[in-house]
Short mmCIF file of C-alpha atoms in Angstrom, two decimals:
data_model
loop_
_atom_site.label_atom_id
_atom_site.label_comp_id
_atom_site.label_asym_id
_atom_site.label_seq_id
_atom_site.Cartn_x
_atom_site.Cartn_y
_atom_site.Cartn_z
CA UNK A 5 -6.36 9.31 -116.20
CA UNK A 6 -5.95 7.78 -112.61
CA UNK A 7 -8.48 5.03 -111.61
CA UNK A 8 -10.75 5.70 -108.78
CA UNK A 9 -9.54 2.87 -106.47
CA UNK A 10 -5.77 4.29 -106.76
CA UNK A 11 -7.28 7.88 -105.86
CA UNK A 12 -9.03 6.19 -103.12
CA UNK A 13 -5.78 4.52 -102.05
CA UNK A 14 -3.92 7.78 -102.23
CA UNK A 15 -6.70 9.72 -100.31
CA UNK A 16 -6.40 7.12 -97.49
CA UNK A 17 -2.82 7.30 -97.34
CA UNK A 18 -3.25 11.23 -96.72
CA UNK A 19 -5.80 10.58 -94.25
CA UNK A 20 -4.03 7.91 -92.30
CA UNK A 21 -0.94 10.18 -91.99
CA UNK A 22 -2.79 13.51 -90.99
CA UNK A 23 -2.18 15.26 -88.09
CA UNK A 24 -5.50 17.42 -88.67
CA UNK A 25 -8.63 17.55 -90.82
CA UNK A 26 -10.39 20.11 -92.08
CA UNK A 27 -13.83 18.73 -93.38
CA UNK A 28 -15.41 21.21 -95.57
CA UNK A 29 -19.16 20.44 -96.64
CA UNK A 30 -21.72 21.44 -99.04
CA UNK A 31 -25.17 20.57 -99.76
CA UNK A 32 -24.25 17.38 -101.48
CA UNK A 33 -23.24 15.92 -97.90
CA UNK A 34 -26.77 15.63 -96.90
CA UNK A 35 -28.25 13.67 -99.96
CA UNK A 36 -27.16 10.52 -98.53
CA UNK A 37 -29.18 10.99 -95.66
CA UNK A 38 -32.45 11.30 -97.81
CA UNK A 39 -32.47 15.28 -97.67
CA UNK A 40 -33.89 16.85 -100.78
CA UNK A 41 -31.47 18.11 -103.70
CA UNK A 42 -32.80 21.68 -104.57
CA UNK A 43 -30.49 21.89 -107.34
CA UNK A 44 -32.57 23.50 -110.04
CA UNK A 45 -36.33 24.33 -109.89
CA UNK A 46 -37.43 20.62 -110.70
CA UNK A 47 -35.36 19.17 -107.96
CA UNK A 48 -36.93 21.92 -105.35
CA UNK A 49 -40.45 21.38 -106.92
CA UNK A 50 -40.08 17.73 -106.11
CA UNK A 51 -39.73 18.34 -102.58
CA UNK A 52 -42.19 21.40 -102.26
CA UNK A 53 -44.80 20.73 -105.00
CA UNK A 54 -46.91 23.86 -103.32
CA UNK A 55 -44.01 25.91 -104.52
CA UNK A 56 -44.61 24.90 -107.91
CA UNK A 57 -48.32 25.57 -107.51
CA UNK A 58 -47.31 28.97 -106.32
CA UNK A 59 -44.84 29.63 -109.17
CA UNK A 60 -41.80 30.03 -106.54
CA UNK A 61 -38.33 28.60 -106.50
CA UNK A 62 -35.89 28.26 -103.70
CA UNK A 63 -34.26 31.50 -104.32
CA UNK A 64 -37.79 33.11 -104.20
CA UNK A 65 -38.96 31.44 -100.72
CA UNK A 66 -35.47 31.97 -99.11
CA UNK A 67 -36.12 35.69 -98.84
CA UNK A 68 -36.63 37.23 -95.80
CA UNK A 69 -39.20 39.62 -97.03
CA UNK A 70 -41.99 36.72 -96.65
CA UNK A 71 -41.62 37.02 -92.92
CA UNK A 72 -42.73 40.62 -93.16
CA UNK A 73 -45.23 40.08 -95.96
CA UNK A 74 -46.64 36.55 -95.37
CA UNK A 75 -45.11 34.98 -92.18
CA UNK A 76 -47.16 32.07 -92.27
CA UNK A 77 -45.74 31.18 -95.89
CA UNK A 78 -42.17 31.95 -94.55
CA UNK A 79 -42.79 29.79 -91.59
CA UNK A 80 -44.38 27.05 -93.72
CA UNK A 81 -41.43 26.80 -95.57
CA UNK A 82 -38.44 27.05 -92.82
CA UNK A 83 -40.78 25.10 -90.24
CA UNK A 84 -40.92 22.19 -92.96
CA UNK A 85 -37.26 22.26 -93.38
CA UNK A 86 -36.83 22.51 -89.54
CA UNK A 87 -39.15 19.30 -88.90
CA UNK A 88 -37.29 17.65 -91.77
CA UNK A 89 -33.96 18.07 -90.49
CA UNK A 90 -34.94 17.30 -87.15
CA UNK A 91 -36.28 13.74 -88.36
CA UNK A 92 -33.12 13.19 -90.57
CA UNK A 93 -30.58 10.69 -89.27
CA UNK A 94 -27.05 11.61 -90.63
CA UNK A 95 -25.65 8.90 -93.00
CA UNK A 96 -22.78 6.49 -92.18
CA UNK A 97 -20.30 8.89 -93.97
CA UNK A 98 -20.34 11.17 -90.80
CA UNK A 99 -19.47 8.23 -88.56
CA UNK A 100 -16.31 7.67 -90.90
CA UNK A 101 -15.10 11.11 -90.37
CA UNK A 102 -15.58 10.91 -86.62
CA UNK A 103 -13.21 7.90 -87.00
CA UNK A 104 -10.72 9.52 -88.98
CA UNK A 105 -10.78 12.63 -86.99
CA UNK A 106 -10.02 10.39 -83.50
CA UNK A 107 -6.88 9.34 -85.37
CA UNK A 108 -5.55 12.92 -86.01
CA UNK A 109 -3.50 14.34 -83.05
CA UNK A 110 -5.19 17.78 -83.58
CA UNK A 111 -8.68 16.37 -84.57
CA UNK A 112 -10.99 17.78 -86.89
CA UNK A 113 -12.70 21.06 -87.61
CA UNK A 114 -15.91 21.32 -89.91
CA UNK A 115 -16.59 24.08 -92.21
CA UNK A 116 -20.06 24.12 -93.60
CA UNK A 117 -22.72 25.74 -95.55
CA UNK A 118 -25.27 23.38 -94.61
CA UNK A 119 -27.89 24.92 -92.07
CA UNK A 120 -29.18 21.54 -91.13
CA UNK A 121 -27.32 20.90 -87.72
CA UNK A 122 -26.35 17.25 -89.20
CA UNK A 123 -22.59 17.59 -87.91
CA UNK A 124 -23.55 17.82 -84.46
CA UNK A 125 -26.24 15.41 -84.35
CA UNK A 126 -23.63 12.92 -85.67
CA UNK A 127 -21.66 13.68 -82.71
CA UNK A 128 -19.15 16.40 -83.79
CA UNK A 129 -18.70 18.92 -81.00
CA UNK A 130 -20.35 22.27 -81.43
CA UNK A 131 -17.17 24.28 -80.68
CA UNK A 132 -15.37 22.52 -83.70
CA UNK A 133 -18.26 23.26 -86.43
CA UNK A 134 -18.65 26.65 -88.68
CA UNK A 135 -22.15 27.14 -90.26
CA UNK A 136 -21.05 29.83 -92.56
CA UNK A 137 -24.76 30.47 -93.35
CA UNK A 138 -26.02 29.83 -90.13
CA UNK A 139 -28.42 27.23 -88.54
CA UNK A 140 -31.92 26.53 -88.83
CA UNK A 141 -31.63 25.12 -85.29
CA UNK A 142 -31.34 28.63 -84.01
CA UNK A 143 -33.63 31.64 -84.03
CA UNK A 144 -33.25 35.48 -84.26
CA UNK A 145 -35.61 38.38 -83.48
CA UNK A 146 -37.10 39.56 -86.52
CA UNK A 147 -37.29 43.28 -84.92
CA UNK A 148 -33.52 43.09 -84.11
CA UNK A 149 -34.20 43.73 -80.45
CA UNK A 150 -30.27 42.63 -79.76
CA UNK A 151 -31.07 39.26 -78.15
CA UNK A 152 -28.58 37.06 -79.21
CA UNK A 153 -29.41 33.87 -81.47
CA UNK A 154 -31.08 31.11 -79.46
CA UNK A 155 -31.91 27.68 -79.82
CA UNK A 156 -35.00 26.35 -81.69
CA UNK A 157 -34.75 23.14 -79.24
CA UNK A 158 -38.33 23.97 -77.73
CA UNK A 159 -39.95 25.19 -80.76
CA UNK A 160 -42.55 23.68 -82.59
CA UNK A 161 -43.98 24.31 -85.86
CA UNK A 162 -47.27 22.79 -87.56
CA UNK A 163 -47.05 23.19 -91.48
CA UNK A 164 -49.63 22.13 -93.95
CA UNK A 165 -47.75 20.80 -96.57
CA UNK A 166 -50.72 21.12 -99.26
CA UNK A 167 -50.57 24.80 -98.84
CA UNK A 168 -46.90 25.25 -97.39
CA UNK A 169 -48.46 27.30 -94.68
CA UNK A 170 -47.73 27.31 -90.78
CA UNK A 171 -50.45 27.46 -88.35
CA UNK A 172 -50.37 29.70 -85.46
CA UNK A 173 -48.68 30.44 -83.25
CA UNK A 174 -45.86 31.06 -84.91
CA UNK A 175 -42.30 31.34 -83.27
CA UNK A 176 -41.52 34.42 -81.31
CA UNK A 177 -38.63 36.48 -79.61
CA UNK A 178 -38.52 35.48 -75.95
CA UNK A 179 -37.43 39.12 -75.17
CA UNK A 180 -39.83 41.48 -77.02
CA UNK A 181 -42.64 39.01 -78.41
CA UNK A 182 -41.99 39.73 -81.84
CA UNK A 183 -41.84 37.23 -84.46
CA UNK A 184 -38.80 35.26 -84.88
CA UNK A 185 -36.94 33.91 -87.76
CA UNK A 186 -34.24 31.52 -88.50
CA UNK A 187 -30.93 32.58 -87.86
CA UNK A 188 -29.76 31.86 -91.55
CA UNK A 189 -28.41 33.87 -94.34
CA UNK A 190 -31.06 33.99 -96.83
CA UNK A 191 -30.95 36.10 -100.20
CA UNK A 192 -30.89 39.70 -100.19
CA UNK A 193 -30.86 39.32 -96.27
CA UNK A 194 -29.56 42.57 -94.86
CA UNK A 195 -30.93 41.62 -91.34
CA UNK A 196 -28.90 38.15 -90.55
CA UNK A 197 -27.27 38.39 -87.44
CA UNK A 198 -23.91 36.76 -88.11
CA UNK A 199 -22.68 36.70 -84.65
CA UNK A 200 -22.79 33.20 -84.06
CA UNK A 201 -21.26 32.09 -87.30
CA UNK A 202 -18.54 34.73 -86.77
CA UNK A 203 -17.58 33.35 -83.30
CA UNK A 204 -17.44 29.95 -85.07
CA UNK A 205 -15.19 31.12 -87.62
CA UNK A 206 -12.99 32.98 -85.04
CA UNK A 207 -12.44 29.37 -83.31
CA UNK A 208 -11.71 27.82 -86.54
CA UNK A 209 -8.80 30.19 -87.31
CA UNK A 210 -7.56 30.15 -83.89
CA UNK A 211 -7.33 25.98 -84.63
CA UNK A 212 -5.67 26.69 -88.20
CA UNK A 213 -3.16 28.93 -86.65
CA UNK A 214 -2.01 26.35 -83.95
CA UNK A 215 -1.81 23.69 -86.89
CA UNK A 216 0.42 25.95 -89.02
CA UNK A 217 2.32 26.66 -85.88
CA UNK A 218 3.01 22.98 -85.41
CA UNK A 219 3.79 22.46 -88.95
CA UNK A 220 0.87 19.64 -88.89
CA UNK A 221 0.10 17.68 -91.90
CA UNK A 222 -3.32 18.89 -92.83
CA UNK A 223 -5.84 17.29 -94.94
CA UNK A 224 -8.69 19.09 -96.25
CA UNK A 225 -12.02 17.34 -97.39
CA UNK A 226 -14.22 18.85 -99.45
CA UNK A 227 -17.47 17.06 -99.50
CA UNK A 228 -20.68 17.55 -101.81
CA UNK A 229 -19.93 21.39 -102.34
CA UNK A 230 -20.41 22.47 -105.99
CA UNK A 231 -19.80 25.72 -108.07
CA UNK A 232 -23.11 27.64 -107.68
CA UNK A 233 -22.49 28.99 -104.15
CA UNK A 234 -18.93 28.19 -103.94
CA UNK A 235 -17.96 29.55 -100.56
CA UNK A 236 -17.19 25.99 -98.93
CA UNK A 237 -15.18 25.16 -102.34
CA UNK A 238 -12.87 28.45 -102.29
CA UNK A 239 -12.38 27.81 -98.37
CA UNK A 240 -10.93 24.31 -98.91
CA UNK A 241 -9.01 25.51 -101.76
CA UNK A 242 -7.79 28.76 -100.17
CA UNK A 243 -6.83 26.78 -97.02
CA UNK A 244 -4.46 24.32 -98.78
CA UNK A 245 -2.78 26.97 -100.82
CA UNK A 246 -2.15 28.79 -97.48
CA UNK A 247 -1.16 26.15 -95.15
CA UNK A 248 -0.23 23.38 -97.55
CA UNK A 249 -1.39 19.88 -97.13
CA UNK A 250 -3.63 17.44 -99.31
CA UNK A 251 -7.02 18.48 -100.72
CA UNK A 252 -9.59 15.83 -101.18
CA UNK A 253 -12.43 16.53 -103.25
CA UNK A 254 -15.66 14.22 -103.29
CA UNK A 255 -18.36 15.86 -105.68
CA UNK A 256 -20.03 13.54 -108.66
CA UNK A 257 -21.02 16.88 -110.65
CA UNK A 258 -18.01 19.26 -109.95
CA UNK A 259 -14.99 17.14 -109.28
CA UNK A 260 -12.03 19.45 -110.50
CA UNK A 261 -9.22 20.21 -108.22
CA UNK A 262 -6.12 22.22 -108.54
CA UNK A 263 -2.99 20.34 -109.87
CA UNK A 264 -1.42 17.96 -107.80
CA UNK A 265 -4.71 17.28 -105.61
CA UNK A 266 -7.23 14.56 -105.47
CA UNK A 267 -10.84 14.10 -106.47
CA UNK A 268 -13.41 11.20 -106.45
CA UNK A 269 -16.41 12.05 -109.04
CA UNK A 270 -18.83 10.32 -106.78
CA UNK A 271 -21.38 11.24 -104.22
CA UNK A 272 -20.30 11.89 -100.64
CA UNK A 273 -21.02 8.63 -98.85
CA UNK A 274 -19.68 6.57 -101.72
CA UNK A 275 -16.55 8.44 -101.74
CA UNK A 276 -16.09 8.35 -97.79
CA UNK A 277 -16.67 4.49 -97.96
CA UNK A 278 -14.11 4.00 -100.78
CA UNK A 279 -11.39 6.06 -98.65
CA UNK A 280 -12.34 4.26 -95.46
CA UNK A 281 -12.20 0.64 -97.09
CA UNK A 282 -8.78 1.67 -98.37
CA UNK A 283 -7.89 2.73 -94.72
CA UNK A 284 -9.06 -0.70 -93.74
#
């Protein structure tokens, strides 16, 4: 078994010589910023005690039906998350990734299942980020009036944490005046507008095409992405299989990697800090 310092040194060597970085990030990337870990019902209920009293778990509340059946509850949950993410400062690992990206001739691209906008807040350009499950910082019309997803920057939602209910007025569509919802892919969601995420994905594929054409040395960093919803994890592995390069996985619970790749069984910030120290 390889010692963690040796793995960090090998990871640092790969990052040092990389022409391009693909940063694939799951929910574990935000934990070190103080964002709650929704893993299992107990983790979710610690963040939302009102949900325990209602007997609702994350997958129960992350259901678009509440916007039709009980909009105040729906926006109580998502409004609280919107306010939480706005008030959260990205941890130091984001700045490390930016420094590494600045060394790479082709820079970096981000692929994340997180809806919190932390990469953009940390300074990553919006045109270099894919949010495969959407963004809580953007809204869409619940009626489907064909208005493209719009920024939630001017939206405020007042939430009573005890009842997990939002006070009127709730966010509305600027075109038709109907109720708005976050532009996020929820469970059993057939009304999500994926246009914004699809455009982001097209930009990523164009960038990867340039990386492949240039035969650039690619490093894929897979950070805090588990196996429960493995979209980010599979994207990281599939990209390395298709284009070659080095996969570096940082995950305390699910650290496994394909043969020949690198893994640090630790949290995102600790793993990035270990690689950054080896780089120095």
